[in-house]
PDB file of C-alpha atoms in Angstrom:
ATOM      1  CA  VAL A   1      18.251   9.030  -3.433  1.00  0.00           C
ATOM      2  CA  GLN A   2      15.651   6.376  -4.169  1.00  0.00           C
ATOM      3  CA  LEU A   3      12.745   6.580  -6.597  1.00  0.00           C
ATOM      4  CA  GLN A   4       9.881   4.171  -5.991  1.00  0.00           C
ATOM      5  CA  ALA A   5       7.438   3.664  -8.854  1.00  0.00           C
ATOM      6  CA  SER A   6       4.029   2.066  -8.487  1.00  0.00           C
ATOM      7  CA  GLY A   7       0.648   1.766 -10.161  1.00  0.00           C
ATOM      8  CA  GLY A   8       1.296  -0.557 -13.056  1.00  0.00           C
ATOM      9  CA  GLY A   9      -0.893  -3.505 -13.903  1.00  0.00           C
ATOM     10  CA  LEU A  10      -3.153  -5.149 -16.447  1.00  0.00           C
ATOM     11  CA  VAL A  11      -5.822  -2.994 -18.089  1.00  0.00           C
ATOM     12  CA  GLN A  12      -8.137  -3.442 -21.045  1.00  0.00           C
ATOM     13  CA  PRO A  13      -7.794  -1.299 -24.166  1.00  0.00           C
ATOM     14  CA  GLY A  14      -9.478   2.037 -23.601  1.00  0.00           C
ATOM     15  CA  GLY A  15      -8.879   1.845 -19.882  1.00  0.00           C
ATOM     16  CA  SER A  16      -6.907   4.072 -17.532  1.00  0.00           C
ATOM     17  CA  LEU A  17      -4.097   3.818 -15.035  1.00  0.00           C
ATOM     18  CA  ARG A  18      -2.204   6.254 -12.846  1.00  0.00           C
ATOM     19  CA  LEU A  19       1.458   5.712 -12.132  1.00  0.00           C
ATOM     20  CA  SER A  20       3.262   7.278  -9.183  1.00  0.00           C
ATOM     21  CA  CYS A  21       6.940   7.732  -8.474  1.00  0.00           C
ATOM     22  CA  ALA A  22       8.092   9.014  -5.097  1.00  0.00           C
ATOM     23  CA  ALA A  23      11.623  10.232  -4.474  1.00  0.00           C
ATOM     24  CA  SER A  24      13.220   9.968  -1.055  1.00  0.00           C
ATOM     25  CA  GLY A  25      16.600  10.358   0.566  1.00  0.00           C
ATOM     26  CA  SER A  26      19.071  13.223   0.382  1.00  0.00           C
ATOM     27  CA  ILE A  27      17.057  15.772  -1.623  1.00  0.00           C
ATOM     28  CA  PHE A  28      17.327  19.543  -1.559  1.00  0.00           C
ATOM     29  CA  GLN A  29      15.552  20.275  -4.809  1.00  0.00           C
ATOM     30  CA  ILE A  30      14.276  18.343  -7.830  1.00  0.00           C
ATOM     31  CA  ASP A  31      14.395  19.918 -11.277  1.00  0.00           C
ATOM     32  CA  ARG A  32      12.975  17.898 -14.153  1.00  0.00           C
ATOM     33  CA  MET A  33      11.108  14.655 -13.595  1.00  0.00           C
ATOM     34  CA  ARG A  34      10.412  12.243 -16.437  1.00  0.00           C
ATOM     35  CA  TRP A  35       8.646   9.055 -17.362  1.00  0.00           C
ATOM     36  CA  TYR A  36      10.231   6.647 -19.812  1.00  0.00           C
ATOM     37  CA  ARG A  37       8.963   3.362 -21.168  1.00  0.00           C
ATOM     38  CA  GLN A  38      10.495   0.359 -22.851  1.00  0.00           C
ATOM     39  CA  ALA A  39       8.448  -2.192 -24.723  1.00  0.00           C
ATOM     40  CA  PRO A  40       9.773  -5.696 -25.413  1.00  0.00           C
ATOM     41  CA  GLY A  41      12.279  -5.636 -28.248  1.00  0.00           C
ATOM     42  CA  LYS A  42      12.205  -1.848 -28.517  1.00  0.00           C
ATOM     43  CA  GLU A  43      14.416   1.011 -27.393  1.00  0.00           C
ATOM     44  CA  ARG A  44      13.577   3.074 -24.343  1.00  0.00           C
ATOM     45  CA  GLU A  45      11.300   6.009 -25.153  1.00  0.00           C
ATOM     46  CA  LEU A  46      10.881   9.306 -23.319  1.00  0.00           C
ATOM     47  CA  VAL A  47       7.148   9.578 -22.627  1.00  0.00           C
ATOM     48  CA  ALA A  48       6.747  12.818 -20.684  1.00  0.00           C
ATOM     49  CA  THR A  49       8.726  15.490 -18.849  1.00  0.00           C
ATOM     50  CA  ILE A  50       7.711  18.027 -16.221  1.00  0.00           C
ATOM     51  CA  THR A  51       9.840  20.877 -14.872  1.00  0.00           C
ATOM     52  CA  SER A  52       9.855  22.122 -11.296  1.00  0.00           C
ATOM     53  CA  GLY A  53       7.599  24.951 -12.454  1.00  0.00           C
ATOM     54  CA  GLY A  54       5.085  22.613 -14.022  1.00  0.00           C
ATOM     55  CA  ASN A  55       5.916  22.942 -17.703  1.00  0.00           C
ATOM     56  CA  THR A  56       5.290  19.699 -19.556  1.00  0.00           C
ATOM     57  CA  ASN A  57       6.299  17.923 -22.750  1.00  0.00           C
ATOM     58  CA  TYR A  58       4.976  14.702 -24.248  1.00  0.00           C
ATOM     59  CA  ALA A  59       5.914  12.176 -26.886  1.00  0.00           C
ATOM     60  CA  ASP A  60       3.656  12.492 -29.919  1.00  0.00           C
ATOM     61  CA  SER A  61       2.407   8.962 -29.331  1.00  0.00           C
ATOM     62  CA  VAL A  62       0.805   9.890 -25.995  1.00  0.00           C
ATOM     63  CA  LYS A  63      -0.287  13.507 -26.509  1.00  0.00           C
ATOM     64  CA  GLY A  64      -3.906  14.005 -25.559  1.00  0.00           C
ATOM     65  CA  ARG A  65      -4.041  10.707 -23.659  1.00  0.00           C
ATOM     66  CA  PHE A  66      -1.392  10.985 -20.928  1.00  0.00           C
ATOM     67  CA  ILE A  67      -0.933  13.711 -18.326  1.00  0.00           C
ATOM     68  CA  ILE A  68       2.195  14.159 -16.230  1.00  0.00           C
ATOM     69  CA  SER A  69       1.947  16.042 -12.945  1.00  0.00           C
ATOM     70  CA  ARG A  70       3.921  16.410  -9.735  1.00  0.00           C
ATOM     71  CA  ASP A  71       3.538  17.226  -6.070  1.00  0.00           C
ATOM     72  CA  ASN A  72       6.672  19.067  -5.002  1.00  0.00           C
ATOM     73  CA  THR A  73       5.729  18.777  -1.321  1.00  0.00           C
ATOM     74  CA  LYS A  74       5.870  14.990  -1.672  1.00  0.00           C
ATOM     75  CA  ASN A  75       8.710  14.793  -4.234  1.00  0.00           C
ATOM     76  CA  THR A  76       6.363  12.701  -6.326  1.00  0.00           C
ATOM     77  CA  VAL A  77       5.614  12.587 -10.045  1.00  0.00           C
ATOM     78  CA  TYR A  78       2.478  11.050 -11.537  1.00  0.00           C
ATOM     79  CA  LEU A  79       1.473   9.807 -14.970  1.00  0.00           C
ATOM     80  CA  ARG A  80      -2.238   9.635 -15.692  1.00  0.00           C
ATOM     81  CA  MET A  81      -2.813   7.373 -18.698  1.00  0.00           C
ATOM     82  CA  ASP A  82      -6.185   7.329 -20.433  1.00  0.00           C
ATOM     83  CA  SER A  83      -7.460   5.648 -23.607  1.00  0.00           C
ATOM     84  CA  LEU A  84      -4.763   3.043 -23.273  1.00  0.00           C
ATOM     85  CA  LYS A  85      -3.795   1.025 -26.331  1.00  0.00           C
ATOM     86  CA  PRO A  86      -2.037  -2.334 -26.634  1.00  0.00           C
ATOM     87  CA  GLU A  87       0.993  -0.484 -28.007  1.00  0.00           C
ATOM     88  CA  ASP A  88       1.298   1.312 -24.647  1.00  0.00           C
ATOM     89  CA  THR A  89       2.342  -1.999 -23.088  1.00  0.00           C
ATOM     90  CA  ALA A  90       5.806  -1.487 -21.606  1.00  0.00           C
ATOM     91  CA  VAL A  91       7.862  -1.181 -18.467  1.00  0.00           C
ATOM     92  CA  TYR A  92       7.502   2.425 -17.286  1.00  0.00           C
ATOM     93  CA  SER A  93      10.367   4.008 -15.340  1.00  0.00           C
ATOM     94  CA  CYS A  94      10.754   7.377 -13.655  1.00  0.00           C
ATOM     95  CA  ASN A  95      13.767   9.641 -13.660  1.00  0.00           C
ATOM     96  CA  ALA A  96      14.561  12.803 -11.716  1.00  0.00           C
ATOM     97  CA  ASP A  97      17.285  15.456 -11.744  1.00  0.00           C
ATOM     98  CA  VAL A  98      18.112  15.968  -8.063  1.00  0.00           C
ATOM     99  CA  LEU A  99      20.167  18.600  -6.261  1.00  0.00           C
ATOM    100  CA  GLN A 100      21.075  16.764  -3.090  1.00  0.00           C
ATOM    101  CA  GLN A 101      22.552  19.659  -1.105  1.00  0.00           C
ATOM    102  CA  PRO A 102      22.346  23.445  -1.673  1.00  0.00           C
ATOM    103  CA  TRP A 103      26.119  23.709  -1.996  1.00  0.00           C
ATOM    104  CA  PHE A 104      26.292  21.049  -4.737  1.00  0.00           C
ATOM    105  CA  ASP A 105      27.048  22.564  -8.121  1.00  0.00           C
ATOM    106  CA  ARG A 106      24.836  20.363 -10.253  1.00  0.00           C
ATOM    107  CA  HIS A 107      21.832  18.100 -10.324  1.00  0.00           C
ATOM    108  CA  LEU A 108      22.347  14.346 -10.602  1.00  0.00           C
ATOM    109  CA  ALA A 109      20.038  11.996 -12.464  1.00  0.00           C
ATOM    110  CA  PHE A 110      18.430   9.184 -10.492  1.00  0.00           C
ATOM    111  CA  TRP A 111      16.259   6.325 -11.763  1.00  0.00           C
ATOM    112  CA  GLY A 112      13.482   4.348 -10.217  1.00  0.00           C
ATOM    113  CA  GLN A 113      12.738   0.720 -10.863  1.00  0.00           C
ATOM    114  CA  GLY A 114      10.224   0.003 -13.576  1.00  0.00           C
ATOM    115  CA  THR A 115       6.564  -0.803 -13.240  1.00  0.00           C
ATOM    116  CA  LEU A 116       4.920  -2.997 -15.866  1.00  0.00           C
ATOM    117  CA  VAL A 117       1.860  -1.768 -17.727  1.00  0.00           C
ATOM    118  CA  THR A 118       0.057  -4.351 -19.841  1.00  0.00           C
ATOM    119  CA  VAL A 119      -2.819  -3.313 -22.093  1.00  0.00           C
ATOM    120  CA  SER A 120      -4.705  -6.352 -23.292  1.00  0.00           C
ATOM    121  CA  SER A 121      -8.192  -7.750 -23.562  1.00  0.00           C
TER     122      SER A 121
END
């Protein structure tokens, strides 16, 4: 299973970006999908989670500004980021819990490569 993230870049404070992460390969079903971020010199932070049914959770630092969504037909998760702040600068990575075959007894966690988001004037 491969997860391909895209959409990062340089944006001014107050601006917006949308990240995408598409999963491909041996996939029967995807449960939770998540976005993490890691800023320079800081620990990795869970930003947002979405279940297969569409339930979402957010870190307090992004509530009201970020929206996580998914397209189950495309095995893709998105992160819409509005009102971006310099402190949102980080490498953003996606993560998914994947059931590869219907006879497998558990989901496995797969990671995508990071995409850099820089918020600066």
